[in-house]
Amino acid sequence: MNLYDIIFYLFAAITIVSAFIVVNAKNIVYAAFSLLFTFFGVSGLYVLLGADFIAIVQVMVYIGGILVLLLFGVMLTHKITSVDIKAGSVQTIPAVIIIGIFAALLIGLMYSTHWAVNPAEIPVTTTKSLGKTLVTEYVLIFELLGILLLVAMIGAATIARRDGDK
Amino acid sequence: METIGLNHFLVVSAILFSLGIYSVVTRKNAIMVLMGIELILNSANINFVAFSKYGNYGLGGQVTALFVIILAAAEAAIALAIVLNLYKTFTHINIDEIDELNS
């Protein structure tokens, strides 16, 4: 068991334990904060997979953007005065049974499949080659995603102030 | 104990995916459902990056993971706008009680 394995198990444990807390927490704010650790653990897994740029983007976009957005959502949709930032669950027992079977099937399938593993030499820094790939091979998707982000921004602003017909 | 390979990452991603589905199915609060969707997207991303490394497909998997992150950001913004509208209309966001189209 070398250092790589120990770090992998550390990040995997952080990811899975905090995801369990997200799923089971009664308080939404606690769930949001443990989602932070899930994203952090996933970003550590990206680093172990040699994807340094994706890991940084994960930290910046998920933790810096999406999590703050979710917390805004929590704060804006609950009255601060009434201490009611709780979230219940419905029909947990059937869900646990079905999803347990599903997860067991998924993991069993992954172990029984013979993957054609052929590990590549990923360069030490992927940023330069990622940028090159993005503007040559994937340039159409890149531009389309730019348009999509613009449309999403305008759409979100329009939906959020629907009653503003002045 | 075997060395860390593709299967280890796939198992982590499978567990994350199942937890995300669980959160989507059982939670009452719309924002908790959104968090479940983020977990699912993250698990898909782990798979993309893991296959990109162990399958020797170049950087295609990493670029796809980047696109998924962008889509997740757009999805979160739109979904929270919808949640705010729901709160304005119903004064709560418990999606098991929101069962009418015209209120």
GROMACS .gro file of C-alpha atoms in nm:
model
  269
    1MET     CA    1   0.000   0.000   0.000
    2ASN     CA    2   0.183   0.305  -0.122
    3LEU     CA    3   0.112   0.675  -0.081
    4TYR     CA    4  -0.115   0.692  -0.387
    5ASP     CA    5  -0.345   0.427  -0.241
    6ILE     CA    6  -0.361   0.596   0.098
    7ILE     CA    7  -0.451   0.930  -0.060
    8PHE     CA    8  -0.712   0.763  -0.279
    9TYR     CA    9  -0.881   0.598   0.019
   10LEU     CA   10  -0.868   0.928   0.211
   11PHE     CA   11  -1.042   1.124  -0.065
   12ALA     CA   12  -1.288   0.844  -0.138
   13ALA     CA   13  -1.382   0.832   0.232
   14ILE     CA   14  -1.428   1.210   0.246
   15THR     CA   15  -1.647   1.199  -0.065
   16ILE     CA   16  -1.870   0.911   0.041
   17VAL     CA   17  -1.909   1.000   0.409
   18SER     CA   18  -2.000   1.360   0.334
   19ALA     CA   19  -2.238   1.247   0.058
   20PHE     CA   20  -2.410   1.028   0.319
   21ILE     CA   21  -2.444   1.333   0.543
   22VAL     CA   22  -2.589   1.533   0.250
   23VAL     CA   23  -2.848   1.266   0.190
   24ASN     CA   24  -2.944   1.216   0.555
   25ALA     CA   25  -2.908   1.560   0.713
   26LYS     CA   26  -3.224   1.704   0.862
   27ASN     CA   27  -3.104   2.061   0.829
   28ILE     CA   28  -3.056   2.193   0.475
   29VAL     CA   29  -2.769   2.421   0.575
   30TYR     CA   30  -2.576   2.127   0.719
   31ALA     CA   31  -2.643   1.934   0.399
   32ALA     CA   32  -2.512   2.224   0.190
   33PHE     CA   33  -2.195   2.248   0.396
   34SER     CA   34  -2.123   1.879   0.374
   35LEU     CA   35  -2.183   1.902  -0.001
   36LEU     CA   36  -1.875   2.129   0.008
   37PHE     CA   37  -1.667   1.837   0.138
   38THR     CA   38  -1.813   1.606  -0.125
   39PHE     CA   39  -1.706   1.843  -0.402
   40PHE     CA   40  -1.365   1.879  -0.240
   41GLY     CA   41  -1.321   1.501  -0.225
   42VAL     CA   42  -1.423   1.462  -0.589
   43SER     CA   43  -1.172   1.727  -0.687
   44GLY     CA   44  -0.904   1.530  -0.500
   45LEU     CA   45  -1.001   1.222  -0.702
   46TYR     CA   46  -0.956   1.426  -1.022
   47VAL     CA   47  -0.604   1.517  -0.912
   48LEU     CA   48  -0.529   1.147  -0.854
   49LEU     CA   49  -0.655   1.078  -1.206
   50GLY     CA   50  -0.412   1.331  -1.350
   51ALA     CA   51  -0.674   1.590  -1.437
   52ASP     CA   52  -0.533   1.896  -1.264
   53PHE     CA   53  -0.727   2.157  -1.462
   54ILE     CA   54  -1.060   1.980  -1.408
   55ALA     CA   55  -0.988   1.967  -1.035
   56ILE     CA   56  -0.929   2.342  -1.019
   57VAL     CA   57  -1.240   2.410  -1.227
   58GLN     CA   58  -1.435   2.181  -0.995
   59VAL     CA   59  -1.326   2.381  -0.691
   60MET     CA   60  -1.393   2.715  -0.858
   61VAL     CA   61  -1.727   2.640  -1.022
   62TYR     CA   62  -1.886   2.398  -0.777
   63ILE     CA   63  -1.764   2.531  -0.445
   64GLY     CA   64  -1.736   2.893  -0.550
   65GLY     CA   65  -2.043   2.908  -0.768
   66ILE     CA   66  -2.302   2.636  -0.739
   67LEU     CA   67  -2.276   2.587  -0.363
   68VAL     CA   68  -2.310   2.961  -0.299
   69LEU     CA   69  -2.610   2.962  -0.534
   70LEU     CA   70  -2.767   2.672  -0.342
   71LEU     CA   71  -2.712   2.851  -0.011
   72PHE     CA   72  -2.873   3.162  -0.158
   73GLY     CA   73  -3.166   2.944  -0.255
   74VAL     CA   74  -3.193   2.811   0.100
   75MET     CA   75  -3.178   3.159   0.252
   76LEU     CA   76  -3.427   3.312   0.008
   77THR     CA   77  -3.689   3.040   0.039
   78HIS     CA   78  -3.711   3.017   0.417
   79LYS     CA   79  -3.830   3.274   0.659
   80ILE     CA   80  -3.538   3.361   0.879
   81THR     CA   81  -3.764   3.432   1.175
   82SER     CA   82  -3.932   3.092   1.179
   83VAL     CA   83  -3.661   2.839   1.249
   84ASP     CA   84  -3.783   2.603   0.983
   85ILE     CA   85  -3.475   2.524   0.777
   86LYS     CA   86  -3.557   2.156   0.801
   87ALA     CA   87  -3.615   1.908   0.525
   88GLY     CA   88  -3.794   1.580   0.574
   89SER     CA   89  -3.786   1.267   0.365
   90VAL     CA   90  -4.071   1.057   0.235
   91GLN     CA   91  -4.088   0.681   0.179
   92THR     CA   92  -3.732   0.616   0.288
   93ILE     CA   93  -3.763   0.241   0.343
   94PRO     CA   94  -3.874   0.141  -0.010
   95ALA     CA   95  -3.618   0.384  -0.151
   96VAL     CA   96  -3.338   0.230   0.058
   97ILE     CA   97  -3.433  -0.120  -0.055
   98ILE     CA   98  -3.457  -0.037  -0.426
   99ILE     CA   99  -3.149   0.181  -0.434
  100GLY     CA  100  -2.951  -0.078  -0.235
  101ILE     CA  101  -3.036  -0.339  -0.497
  102PHE     CA  102  -2.953  -0.091  -0.772
  103ALA     CA  103  -2.615  -0.002  -0.623
  104ALA     CA  104  -2.527  -0.368  -0.568
  105LEU     CA  105  -2.615  -0.444  -0.931
  106LEU     CA  106  -2.409  -0.150  -1.054
  107ILE     CA  107  -2.102  -0.245  -0.851
  108GLY     CA  108  -2.136  -0.612  -0.941
  109LEU     CA  109  -2.158  -0.521  -1.307
  110MET     CA  110  -1.846  -0.307  -1.282
  111TYR     CA  111  -1.648  -0.588  -1.125
  112SER     CA  112  -1.771  -0.856  -1.363
  113THR     CA  113  -1.705  -0.652  -1.676
  114HIS     CA  114  -1.363  -0.694  -1.828
  115TRP     CA  115  -1.256  -0.338  -1.904
  116ALA     CA  116  -0.993  -0.294  -2.173
  117VAL     CA  117  -0.758  -0.111  -1.940
  118ASN     CA  118  -0.471   0.059  -2.116
  119PRO     CA  119  -0.340   0.336  -1.893
  120ALA     CA  120  -0.219   0.636  -2.086
  121GLU     CA  121   0.069   0.861  -2.003
  122ILE     CA  122  -0.119   1.176  -1.912
  123PRO     CA  123   0.112   1.477  -1.933
  124VAL     CA  124   0.202   1.642  -1.605
  125THR     CA  125   0.010   1.958  -1.685
  126THR     CA  126  -0.299   1.913  -1.897
  127THR     CA  127  -0.399   2.278  -1.919
  128LYS     CA  128  -0.213   2.359  -2.242
  129SER     CA  129  -0.328   2.053  -2.432
  130LEU     CA  130  -0.684   2.091  -2.298
  131GLY     CA  131  -0.693   2.446  -2.427
  132LYS     CA  132  -0.563   2.335  -2.765
  133THR     CA  133  -0.821   2.056  -2.787
  134LEU     CA  134  -1.096   2.296  -2.688
  135VAL     CA  135  -1.034   2.538  -2.975
  136THR     CA  136  -0.954   2.282  -3.244
  137GLU     CA  137  -1.141   1.955  -3.209
  138TYR     CA  138  -1.431   2.070  -2.988
  139VAL     CA  139  -1.462   2.429  -3.110
  140LEU     CA  140  -1.827   2.396  -3.220
  141ILE     CA  141  -1.939   2.256  -2.881
  142PHE     CA  142  -1.731   2.523  -2.710
  143GLU     CA  143  -1.908   2.805  -2.894
  144LEU     CA  144  -2.249   2.644  -2.845
  145LEU     CA  145  -2.186   2.619  -2.472
  146GLY     CA  146  -2.103   2.989  -2.468
  147ILE     CA  147  -2.440   3.064  -2.627
  148LEU     CA  148  -2.609   2.822  -2.385
  149LEU     CA  149  -2.460   3.000  -2.085
  150LEU     CA  150  -2.582   3.335  -2.219
  151VAL     CA  151  -2.931   3.196  -2.276
  152ALA     CA  152  -2.934   3.036  -1.930
  153MET     CA  153  -2.830   3.363  -1.767
  154ILE     CA  154  -3.099   3.565  -1.944
  155GLY     CA  155  -3.356   3.292  -1.880
  156ALA     CA  156  -3.277   3.270  -1.509
  157ALA     CA  157  -3.304   3.648  -1.470
  158THR     CA  158  -3.633   3.652  -1.661
  159ILE     CA  159  -3.788   3.362  -1.469
  160ALA     CA  160  -3.681   3.496  -1.130
  161ARG     CA  161  -3.852   3.833  -1.181
  162ARG     CA  162  -4.164   3.713  -1.360
  163ASP     CA  163  -4.399   3.968  -1.205
  164GLY     CA  164  -4.188   4.261  -1.324
  165ASP     CA  165  -4.418   4.362  -1.610
  166LYS     CA  166  -4.340   4.728  -1.582
  167MET     CA  167  -0.504  -0.541  -0.107
  168GLU     CA  168  -0.495  -0.477  -0.480
  169THR     CA  169  -0.353  -0.157  -0.619
  170ILE     CA  170  -0.582   0.127  -0.712
  171GLY     CA  171  -0.724   0.077  -1.058
  172LEU     CA  172  -1.019   0.173  -1.270
  173ASN     CA  173  -1.263  -0.030  -1.061
  174HIS     CA  174  -1.197   0.167  -0.744
  175PHE     CA  175  -1.295   0.493  -0.909
  176LEU     CA  176  -1.599   0.331  -1.068
  177VAL     CA  177  -1.717   0.202  -0.729
  178VAL     CA  178  -1.685   0.546  -0.571
  179SER     CA  179  -1.882   0.693  -0.858
  180ALA     CA  180  -2.149   0.421  -0.834
  181ILE     CA  181  -2.199   0.490  -0.462
  182LEU     CA  182  -2.219   0.863  -0.527
  183PHE     CA  183  -2.473   0.804  -0.805
  184SER     CA  184  -2.692   0.586  -0.581
  185LEU     CA  185  -2.684   0.844  -0.303
  186GLY     CA  186  -2.781   1.115  -0.551
  187ILE     CA  187  -3.076   0.909  -0.677
  188TYR     CA  188  -3.179   0.846  -0.316
  189SER     CA  189  -3.176   1.219  -0.243
  190VAL     CA  190  -3.377   1.296  -0.557
  191VAL     CA  191  -3.637   1.030  -0.480
  192THR     CA  192  -3.693   1.079  -0.108
  193ARG     CA  193  -3.633   1.444  -0.026
  194LYS     CA  194  -3.926   1.680   0.009
  195ASN     CA  195  -3.739   2.005  -0.029
  196ALA     CA  196  -3.671   2.117  -0.387
  197ILE     CA  197  -3.321   2.240  -0.299
  198MET     CA  198  -3.231   1.898  -0.158
  199VAL     CA  199  -3.342   1.745  -0.488
  200LEU     CA  200  -3.107   1.986  -0.664
  201MET     CA  201  -2.820   1.875  -0.440
  202GLY     CA  202  -2.896   1.516  -0.538
  203ILE     CA  203  -2.872   1.611  -0.904
  204GLU     CA  204  -2.534   1.771  -0.840
  205LEU     CA  205  -2.416   1.445  -0.679
  206ILE     CA  206  -2.529   1.250  -0.986
  207LEU     CA  207  -2.348   1.487  -1.223
  208ASN     CA  208  -2.032   1.459  -1.013
  209SER     CA  209  -2.042   1.080  -1.026
  210ALA     CA  210  -2.076   1.091  -1.405
  211ASN     CA  211  -1.780   1.325  -1.419
  212ILE     CA  212  -1.563   1.087  -1.215
  213ASN     CA  213  -1.645   0.815  -1.468
  214PHE     CA  214  -1.552   1.038  -1.763
  215VAL     CA  215  -1.216   1.134  -1.616
  216ALA     CA  216  -1.138   0.779  -1.499
  217PHE     CA  217  -1.211   0.627  -1.839
  218SER     CA  218  -1.012   0.904  -2.002
  219LYS     CA  219  -0.708   0.801  -1.800
  220TYR     CA  220  -0.739   0.423  -1.800
  221GLY     CA  221  -0.878   0.383  -2.152
  222ASN     CA  222  -0.609   0.580  -2.332
  223TYR     CA  223  -0.856   0.796  -2.524
  224GLY     CA  224  -0.655   1.115  -2.501
  225LEU     CA  225  -0.811   1.420  -2.342
  226GLY     CA  226  -1.165   1.368  -2.476
  227GLY     CA  227  -1.300   1.253  -2.140
  228GLN     CA  228  -1.157   1.552  -1.959
  229VAL     CA  229  -1.307   1.793  -2.213
  230THR     CA  230  -1.644   1.622  -2.169
  231ALA     CA  231  -1.612   1.657  -1.792
  232LEU     CA  232  -1.550   2.028  -1.843
  233PHE     CA  233  -1.867   2.054  -2.053
  234VAL     CA  234  -2.066   1.872  -1.785
  235ILE     CA  235  -1.945   2.122  -1.524
  236ILE     CA  236  -2.060   2.410  -1.747
  237LEU     CA  237  -2.401   2.246  -1.796
  238ALA     CA  238  -2.431   2.191  -1.420
  239ALA     CA  239  -2.372   2.560  -1.358
  240ALA     CA  240  -2.639   2.660  -1.611
  241GLU     CA  241  -2.880   2.402  -1.469
  242ALA     CA  242  -2.832   2.523  -1.112
  243ALA     CA  243  -2.902   2.883  -1.209
  244ILE     CA  244  -3.223   2.799  -1.397
  245ALA     CA  245  -3.343   2.554  -1.131
  246LEU     CA  246  -3.296   2.808  -0.853
  247ALA     CA  247  -3.489   3.067  -1.051
  248ILE     CA  248  -3.772   2.814  -1.080
  249VAL     CA  249  -3.750   2.737  -0.706
  250LEU     CA  250  -3.775   3.107  -0.622
  251ASN     CA  251  -4.085   3.130  -0.840
  252LEU     CA  252  -4.236   2.828  -0.667
  253TYR     CA  253  -4.174   2.996  -0.333
  254LYS     CA  254  -4.346   3.311  -0.456
  255THR     CA  255  -4.647   3.112  -0.573
  256PHE     CA  256  -4.689   2.855  -0.294
  257THR     CA  257  -4.489   3.013  -0.006
  258HIS     CA  258  -4.313   2.680   0.046
  259ILE     CA  259  -4.098   2.451  -0.168
  260ASN     CA  260  -4.208   2.107  -0.051
  261ILE     CA  261  -4.247   1.936  -0.384
  262ASP     CA  262  -4.470   1.659  -0.245
  263GLU     CA  263  -4.738   1.918  -0.169
  264ILE     CA  264  -4.713   2.102  -0.498
  265ASP     CA  265  -4.955   1.898  -0.707
  266GLU     CA  266  -5.158   2.146  -0.904
  267LEU     CA  267  -5.071   2.324  -1.225
  268ASN     CA  268  -5.305   2.618  -1.181
  269SER     CA  269  -5.324   2.764  -0.834
   0.00000   0.00000   0.00000
